[in-house]
Amino acid sequence: MKVDPGFGRQLMEQEERYGIPDPRGLEQVFLRADGVYLWDLQGNRFMDFLGGDGAVSQGHNHTRIAASMVEQCLRLSLVTQGVRHARLPPYLEKLCTLTGFGAALPMNTGAEAVEVAIKAARRWAYRVKGVAPGRAEILVFTGNAHGQTTTLAGLSGDPDAADDFGPFGAGFRMAAFGDAVAAAEAVGPATCAILVEPIQGRAGLRIPPRGFLRSLRELCDRRGLLLLADEVQCGLGRTGKLFAFEHEGIRPDGAILGKALSGGFYPASAFLASREIMDLLTPGSHRSTFAGNPLACAVASAALDVLAEEHLVDRSAELGAYFLARLRSMECPRVREARGLGLWAALELREPAARAACEALAREGLLAQALGDSILALTPPLIITREQLDWSLERLERVLAH
């Protein structure tokens, strides 16, 4: 159904008046979605390479996840914390069985799950290492997305910290991402854990040098630290493996999931760790009204089923290799570098033209995301076909060549 062309402008003005709109947003106002496509108010169809920052890995409005959500909505959506419900236990078992971790604590957003991981690390430092409360430090890396969490941004003392992912303040140490030597030098006597995104998505799809994660694992083993992997964006198949840390054959002490765990329907995240670490989070030590609610459990459980039964991790690996090879073979002098892993790629431009490129691509029916001034992020749903990738690659090459 098409609507008055002025209605979209009216909606944007309404958002500007009453909200805090993202100045980087495109001009389209979207009305519906299905699979790998979005439609705007005028009925124009767009291939979605935004992918909800990875939250719609299973595709928009997957019927199986939608059916699970609707059924649960009509049955039981929320109970008070401390009251048991039938959806949580089988979901926890499914999540732990799939990921190989001993225990899981469901939360709502990736930001909350990161906070849980930090709390667990600090309790571990006190109980196991004897570090006094309030003294334990977490090592994090430049360019990370953890600073978007409310708690961490507040700790920095910088009201604009969430805009540039830092700097961190008391309780945190910083090191250059990808620099194993800098990480080792940054560990202090009160450092209890290293928190790392195996691949930094929001910083421009930064992939560390081969061996960096392994060196962090070895550093943690030598110094008696916990290694915590923030897989909120890169986890659950996005890079062609279930977890991005698997590309280096390591195992962290804890992992954080989000985005794709939601199936694109309802906020769901989780902190995963061993039983011993999870037991440090005693009942009531970390509570959230909606965490692990029946509706979220139903949605996340169905999202995991789709991921496994439709072999989306394997699809990401196979099509991702093809996708990156095609991107690197494009004859586009304006592209400095094409990088990626699985169905997740970025094109770094030689000039600050990412926003203009996104606008030109949108006119061609393809949606991409500008990260900063010169990086195009490409995050298609994992259900995409080779034919749909070819269609998108043709548009990319045409736009970037001109």
Coordinates of C-alpha atoms in Angstrom, one line a residue:
M1 CA 0.0 0.0 0.0
K2 CA 1.5 3.3 -1.1
V3 CA 1.0 6.4 0.9
D4 CA 1.3 10.2 0.5
P5 CA 5.0 10.9 -0.3
G6 CA 4.9 13.7 2.3
F7 CA 4.0 11.3 5.1
G8 CA 7.6 10.0 5.4
R9 CA 8.9 13.5 5.8
Q10 CA 6.2 14.2 8.4
L11 CA 7.2 11.1 10.4
M12 CA 10.9 12.1 10.3
E13 CA 10.0 15.6 11.5
Q14 CA 7.9 14.1 14.3
E15 CA 10.9 12.0 15.4
E16 CA 13.2 15.0 15.3
R17 CA 10.8 16.9 17.5
Y18 CA 10.2 14.3 20.1
G19 CA 13.2 12.0 20.0
I20 CA 16.9 11.9 19.3
P21 CA 17.2 10.8 15.7
D22 CA 20.4 9.3 14.3
P23 CA 21.9 11.9 11.9
R24 CA 23.5 9.1 10.0
G25 CA 20.1 7.6 9.1
L26 CA 19.0 7.3 5.5
E27 CA 15.8 9.1 4.3
Q28 CA 13.7 6.0 3.8
V29 CA 11.0 5.2 6.3
F30 CA 10.3 1.4 6.3
L31 CA 6.9 -0.2 6.7
R32 CA 7.4 -3.9 6.4
A33 CA 10.0 -6.7 5.9
D34 CA 10.4 -10.3 4.8
G35 CA 13.5 -12.4 4.5
V36 CA 16.3 -10.3 3.1
Y37 CA 14.1 -7.4 2.0
L38 CA 12.6 -4.2 3.4
W39 CA 9.9 -2.1 1.9
D40 CA 9.4 1.6 2.5
L41 CA 6.2 3.7 2.7
Q42 CA 6.1 4.0 -1.1
G43 CA 6.3 0.3 -1.7
N44 CA 10.0 0.4 -2.9
R45 CA 11.8 -2.9 -2.1
F46 CA 15.4 -2.9 -0.7
M47 CA 17.9 -5.7 -0.2
D48 CA 18.9 -5.4 3.5
F49 CA 22.7 -5.4 4.1
L50 CA 22.1 -3.6 7.4
G51 CA 20.9 -6.8 8.9
G52 CA 19.9 -5.1 12.2
D53 CA 23.6 -5.1 13.0
G54 CA 23.4 -8.9 13.0
A55 CA 20.1 -9.2 14.9
V56 CA 18.2 -10.5 11.9
S57 CA 20.7 -13.3 11.0
Q58 CA 17.7 -15.6 10.5
G59 CA 16.0 -13.1 8.2
H60 CA 13.2 -10.7 8.8
N61 CA 10.0 -12.1 10.1
H62 CA 11.0 -15.8 10.0
T63 CA 7.7 -17.6 10.2
R64 CA 8.9 -20.3 12.7
I65 CA 10.2 -17.7 15.2
A66 CA 7.1 -15.5 14.7
A67 CA 4.8 -18.5 15.4
S68 CA 6.7 -19.3 18.6
M69 CA 6.4 -15.7 19.7
V70 CA 2.7 -15.4 19.0
E71 CA 1.9 -18.7 20.7
Q72 CA 3.9 -17.7 23.8
C73 CA 2.3 -14.2 23.8
L74 CA -1.1 -15.8 24.1
R75 CA 0.0 -18.2 26.8
L76 CA 2.4 -16.4 29.2
S77 CA 4.7 -13.5 28.5
L78 CA 6.0 -12.4 31.9
V79 CA 6.3 -13.5 35.5
T80 CA 7.8 -11.8 38.5
Q81 CA 11.5 -12.5 39.1
G82 CA 11.9 -15.4 41.5
V83 CA 8.8 -17.2 40.1
R84 CA 9.6 -20.2 38.0
H85 CA 8.2 -20.8 34.5
A86 CA 8.2 -23.7 32.1
R87 CA 10.1 -22.0 29.2
L88 CA 13.4 -21.2 31.0
P89 CA 14.9 -24.6 31.9
P90 CA 14.7 -26.2 28.4
Y91 CA 16.0 -23.0 26.8
L92 CA 19.0 -22.9 29.2
E93 CA 19.8 -26.5 28.4
K94 CA 19.5 -25.9 24.6
L95 CA 21.8 -22.8 24.9
C96 CA 24.4 -24.6 26.9
T97 CA 24.3 -27.8 24.8
L98 CA 24.7 -25.8 21.6
T99 CA 27.6 -23.6 22.9
G100 CA 29.4 -26.0 25.1
F101 CA 29.4 -23.8 28.2
G102 CA 28.3 -25.2 31.6
A103 CA 25.8 -22.5 32.5
A104 CA 24.0 -19.4 31.1
L105 CA 22.4 -16.4 32.5
P106 CA 19.8 -14.8 30.2
M107 CA 19.5 -11.0 30.0
N108 CA 17.8 -8.6 27.6
T109 CA 20.5 -6.6 25.8
G110 CA 24.1 -7.2 24.9
A111 CA 24.9 -4.2 27.1
E112 CA 23.4 -5.9 30.2
A113 CA 25.1 -9.2 29.4
V114 CA 28.5 -7.4 29.3
E115 CA 27.7 -5.9 32.7
V116 CA 27.0 -9.4 34.1
A117 CA 30.3 -10.6 32.7
I118 CA 32.1 -7.8 34.4
K119 CA 30.4 -8.4 37.7
A120 CA 31.2 -12.1 37.5
A121 CA 34.9 -11.3 36.8
R122 CA 35.1 -9.0 39.8
R123 CA 33.4 -11.5 42.1
W124 CA 35.9 -14.1 40.8
A125 CA 38.8 -11.7 41.5
Y126 CA 37.6 -11.3 45.1
R127 CA 36.7 -14.9 45.9
V128 CA 39.6 -16.6 44.0
K129 CA 42.4 -14.1 43.8
G130 CA 41.7 -12.1 46.9
V131 CA 41.5 -8.8 45.2
A132 CA 39.7 -6.3 47.4
P133 CA 36.2 -5.2 46.4
G134 CA 36.4 -2.1 44.2
R135 CA 40.1 -2.8 43.3
A136 CA 39.7 -5.3 40.5
E137 CA 40.4 -4.1 37.0
I138 CA 39.2 -5.3 33.5
L139 CA 41.5 -5.0 30.5
V140 CA 39.6 -3.8 27.4
F141 CA 40.7 -2.6 24.0
T142 CA 40.6 0.6 21.9
G143 CA 37.8 0.7 19.4
N144 CA 35.6 -1.7 21.4
A145 CA 31.8 -1.4 21.6
H146 CA 31.6 -2.1 25.4
G147 CA 31.6 1.6 26.1
Q148 CA 28.1 1.8 24.8
T149 CA 26.8 0.2 28.0
T150 CA 25.3 2.7 30.4
T151 CA 27.4 1.5 33.3
L152 CA 30.7 1.7 31.5
A153 CA 30.0 5.0 29.9
G154 CA 29.2 6.4 33.4
L155 CA 32.4 4.9 34.9
S156 CA 34.4 6.9 32.3
G157 CA 33.2 10.2 33.7
D158 CA 32.8 11.4 30.1
P159 CA 29.2 12.3 29.1
D160 CA 30.1 11.6 25.5
A161 CA 31.8 8.4 26.2
A162 CA 29.2 6.3 24.5
D163 CA 29.7 8.2 21.3
D164 CA 33.3 7.2 20.8
F165 CA 33.3 3.9 22.9
G166 CA 35.5 5.4 25.6
P167 CA 37.7 6.4 27.3
F168 CA 37.2 4.1 30.3
G169 CA 37.9 5.3 33.8
A170 CA 38.5 3.6 37.2
G171 CA 38.3 -0.2 37.1
F172 CA 39.5 -0.5 33.5
R173 CA 42.8 -0.7 31.7
M174 CA 43.1 0.0 28.0
A175 CA 45.4 -1.6 25.3
A176 CA 45.6 -1.3 21.5
F177 CA 43.4 -3.8 19.8
G178 CA 45.4 -6.5 18.0
D179 CA 48.6 -5.8 19.8
A180 CA 49.5 -8.8 22.0
V181 CA 52.6 -7.1 23.5
A182 CA 50.6 -4.0 24.5
A183 CA 48.0 -6.3 26.2
A184 CA 50.6 -8.0 28.2
E185 CA 52.2 -4.8 29.3
A186 CA 48.8 -3.4 30.3
V187 CA 48.1 -6.1 32.8
G188 CA 48.5 -4.8 36.3
P189 CA 48.5 -6.4 39.8
A190 CA 44.8 -5.9 40.1
T191 CA 43.8 -7.0 36.6
C192 CA 41.4 -9.9 36.9
A193 CA 40.1 -10.4 33.3
I194 CA 40.4 -9.5 29.7
L195 CA 37.3 -8.5 27.8
V196 CA 37.6 -8.6 24.1
E197 CA 35.5 -8.5 20.9
P198 CA 37.1 -11.1 18.7
I199 CA 36.1 -8.9 15.8
Q200 CA 35.2 -5.2 16.3
G201 CA 32.2 -4.5 14.2
R202 CA 31.2 -1.0 15.2
A203 CA 34.8 0.1 14.9
G204 CA 34.8 -0.7 11.2
L205 CA 35.0 -4.5 11.1
R206 CA 38.5 -4.6 12.6
I207 CA 39.9 -8.2 12.4
P208 CA 43.0 -8.7 14.6
P209 CA 46.1 -10.3 13.4
R210 CA 46.1 -14.1 13.4
G211 CA 47.3 -15.4 16.7
F212 CA 46.0 -12.4 18.8
L213 CA 43.2 -14.2 20.5
R214 CA 45.5 -17.2 21.2
S215 CA 48.0 -14.9 22.7
L216 CA 45.3 -13.4 25.0
R217 CA 44.3 -17.0 26.0
E218 CA 48.0 -17.8 26.9
L219 CA 48.4 -14.5 28.7
C220 CA 45.3 -15.2 30.8
D221 CA 46.6 -18.7 31.6
R222 CA 50.0 -17.4 32.7
R223 CA 48.7 -14.5 34.8
G224 CA 45.6 -16.2 36.2
L225 CA 43.1 -14.0 34.5
L226 CA 39.7 -14.7 33.0
L227 CA 39.2 -14.3 29.2
L228 CA 35.8 -13.0 28.3
A229 CA 34.7 -12.9 24.7
D230 CA 32.1 -10.3 23.6
E231 CA 30.3 -12.1 20.8
V232 CA 27.2 -10.0 20.8
Q233 CA 27.6 -9.0 17.2
C234 CA 30.0 -11.6 15.8
G235 CA 28.6 -14.7 17.5
L236 CA 26.0 -17.3 16.3
G237 CA 27.3 -17.9 12.8
R238 CA 28.0 -14.4 11.6
T239 CA 31.7 -15.1 10.9
G240 CA 31.2 -18.7 9.5
K241 CA 31.6 -20.4 12.9
L242 CA 29.2 -20.5 15.8
F243 CA 31.7 -18.2 17.7
A244 CA 34.3 -16.0 16.2
F245 CA 36.9 -17.1 18.8
E246 CA 36.7 -20.6 17.2
H247 CA 38.7 -19.3 14.2
E248 CA 41.8 -19.5 16.5
G249 CA 40.8 -22.7 18.2
I250 CA 40.6 -21.2 21.7
R251 CA 38.1 -21.3 24.4
P252 CA 37.4 -18.3 26.6
D253 CA 36.2 -18.5 30.3
G254 CA 33.0 -16.7 29.4
A255 CA 31.2 -15.5 26.3
I256 CA 28.5 -12.9 25.7
L257 CA 25.7 -13.4 23.2
G258 CA 23.0 -11.0 21.9
K259 CA 21.6 -9.7 18.6
A260 CA 21.1 -12.9 16.6
L261 CA 19.8 -14.7 19.7
S262 CA 16.7 -12.5 19.4
G263 CA 15.9 -13.7 15.9
G264 CA 15.2 -10.1 15.2
F265 CA 12.0 -10.2 17.2
Y266 CA 12.5 -9.6 20.9
P267 CA 15.5 -8.5 23.0
A268 CA 17.5 -11.5 24.2
S269 CA 21.1 -11.9 25.4
A270 CA 23.1 -14.2 27.6
F271 CA 26.3 -14.5 29.6
L272 CA 27.8 -18.0 29.2
A273 CA 30.5 -19.5 31.5
S274 CA 31.4 -22.5 33.6
R275 CA 29.3 -23.6 36.5
E276 CA 32.0 -22.5 38.9
I277 CA 32.0 -18.9 37.5
M278 CA 28.3 -18.6 37.2
D279 CA 27.8 -19.8 40.8
L280 CA 29.6 -16.6 41.9
L281 CA 26.5 -14.7 40.7
T282 CA 24.4 -15.7 43.7
P283 CA 20.5 -15.5 43.4
G284 CA 19.5 -11.9 43.5
S285 CA 23.0 -10.5 42.9
H286 CA 22.0 -9.6 39.4
R287 CA 18.3 -9.1 38.6
S288 CA 16.4 -7.7 35.7
T289 CA 12.6 -7.5 35.5
F290 CA 12.4 -8.9 31.9
A291 CA 15.6 -11.1 31.9
G292 CA 14.7 -14.7 31.0
N293 CA 11.0 -14.0 30.7
P294 CA 8.9 -16.7 29.0
L295 CA 8.4 -14.7 25.8
A296 CA 12.2 -14.1 25.4
C297 CA 12.9 -17.8 26.1
A298 CA 10.4 -18.9 23.4
V299 CA 11.8 -16.5 20.8
A300 CA 15.5 -17.2 21.5
S301 CA 14.9 -21.0 21.6
A302 CA 13.2 -20.8 18.2
A303 CA 16.0 -18.6 16.9
L304 CA 18.6 -21.2 17.9
D305 CA 16.6 -24.0 16.3
V306 CA 16.5 -22.1 13.0
L307 CA 20.2 -21.4 13.2
A308 CA 20.9 -25.1 13.7
E309 CA 18.3 -26.8 11.5
E310 CA 18.7 -24.5 8.5
H311 CA 22.5 -24.8 8.8
L312 CA 23.1 -21.1 8.8
V313 CA 26.6 -21.3 10.3
D314 CA 27.7 -23.5 7.3
R315 CA 25.9 -21.2 4.9
S316 CA 27.7 -18.2 6.4
A317 CA 31.1 -19.9 5.9
E318 CA 30.4 -21.1 2.3
L319 CA 28.7 -18.0 1.0
G320 CA 31.0 -15.7 3.0
A321 CA 34.1 -17.0 1.3
Y322 CA 32.4 -16.4 -2.1
F323 CA 31.2 -13.0 -1.0
L324 CA 34.6 -11.8 0.1
A325 CA 36.4 -13.1 -2.9
R326 CA 33.9 -11.3 -5.2
L327 CA 34.4 -8.0 -3.2
R328 CA 38.1 -8.3 -3.5
S329 CA 37.9 -8.9 -7.2
M330 CA 35.8 -5.8 -7.9
E331 CA 37.6 -3.2 -10.1
C332 CA 36.9 -0.2 -7.9
P333 CA 39.8 2.2 -7.4
R334 CA 37.9 4.0 -4.7
V335 CA 38.1 0.9 -2.5
R336 CA 41.2 0.8 -0.4
E337 CA 40.5 -2.6 1.2
A338 CA 37.8 -5.2 1.3
R339 CA 37.8 -7.3 4.5
G340 CA 35.5 -9.7 6.2
L341 CA 34.8 -13.1 7.7
G342 CA 31.7 -15.2 7.0
L343 CA 28.8 -13.1 5.8
W344 CA 30.2 -10.0 7.3
A345 CA 32.3 -7.6 5.3
A346 CA 33.4 -4.0 5.1
L347 CA 34.8 -1.9 2.3
E348 CA 37.2 0.8 3.3
L349 CA 37.1 3.7 0.9
R350 CA 40.0 6.0 -0.1
E351 CA 37.9 9.1 0.6
P352 CA 35.3 10.1 3.2
A353 CA 32.4 9.1 1.0
A354 CA 30.7 6.3 2.9
R355 CA 27.4 8.3 3.5
A356 CA 27.2 9.3 -0.1
A357 CA 27.8 5.7 -1.2
C358 CA 25.0 4.5 1.1
E359 CA 22.6 7.0 -0.4
A360 CA 23.6 6.0 -4.0
L361 CA 23.2 2.3 -3.1
A362 CA 19.8 2.9 -1.6
R363 CA 18.7 4.4 -4.9
E364 CA 19.8 1.1 -6.4
G365 CA 17.7 -0.8 -3.9
L366 CA 20.5 -1.9 -1.6
L367 CA 20.9 -0.9 2.0
A368 CA 24.4 -0.6 3.5
Q369 CA 25.7 1.1 6.7
A370 CA 28.3 3.9 6.9
L371 CA 30.7 3.4 9.8
G372 CA 32.5 6.7 10.2
D373 CA 33.4 8.6 7.1
S374 CA 35.0 6.0 4.9
I375 CA 33.8 2.5 5.8
L376 CA 30.8 0.6 4.3
A377 CA 29.6 -2.2 6.5
L378 CA 27.8 -5.1 4.8
T379 CA 25.8 -7.4 7.1
P380 CA 23.2 -9.5 5.2
P381 CA 20.9 -12.0 6.8
L382 CA 22.5 -15.4 6.8
I383 CA 19.5 -16.8 4.8
I384 CA 20.7 -14.9 1.7
T385 CA 21.2 -16.9 -1.5
R386 CA 24.1 -16.8 -3.9
E387 CA 21.8 -15.2 -6.5
Q388 CA 20.8 -12.4 -4.1
L389 CA 24.5 -11.9 -3.3
D390 CA 25.3 -11.6 -7.0
W391 CA 22.5 -9.0 -7.5
S392 CA 23.9 -7.0 -4.6
L393 CA 27.5 -7.2 -5.8
E394 CA 26.5 -5.9 -9.2
R395 CA 25.0 -2.8 -7.5
L396 CA 28.0 -2.3 -5.3
E397 CA 30.4 -2.5 -8.1
R398 CA 28.4 -0.1 -10.3
V399 CA 28.0 2.5 -7.5
L400 CA 31.5 2.4 -6.3
A401 CA 32.9 2.6 -9.8
H402 CA 31.1 5.8 -10.4

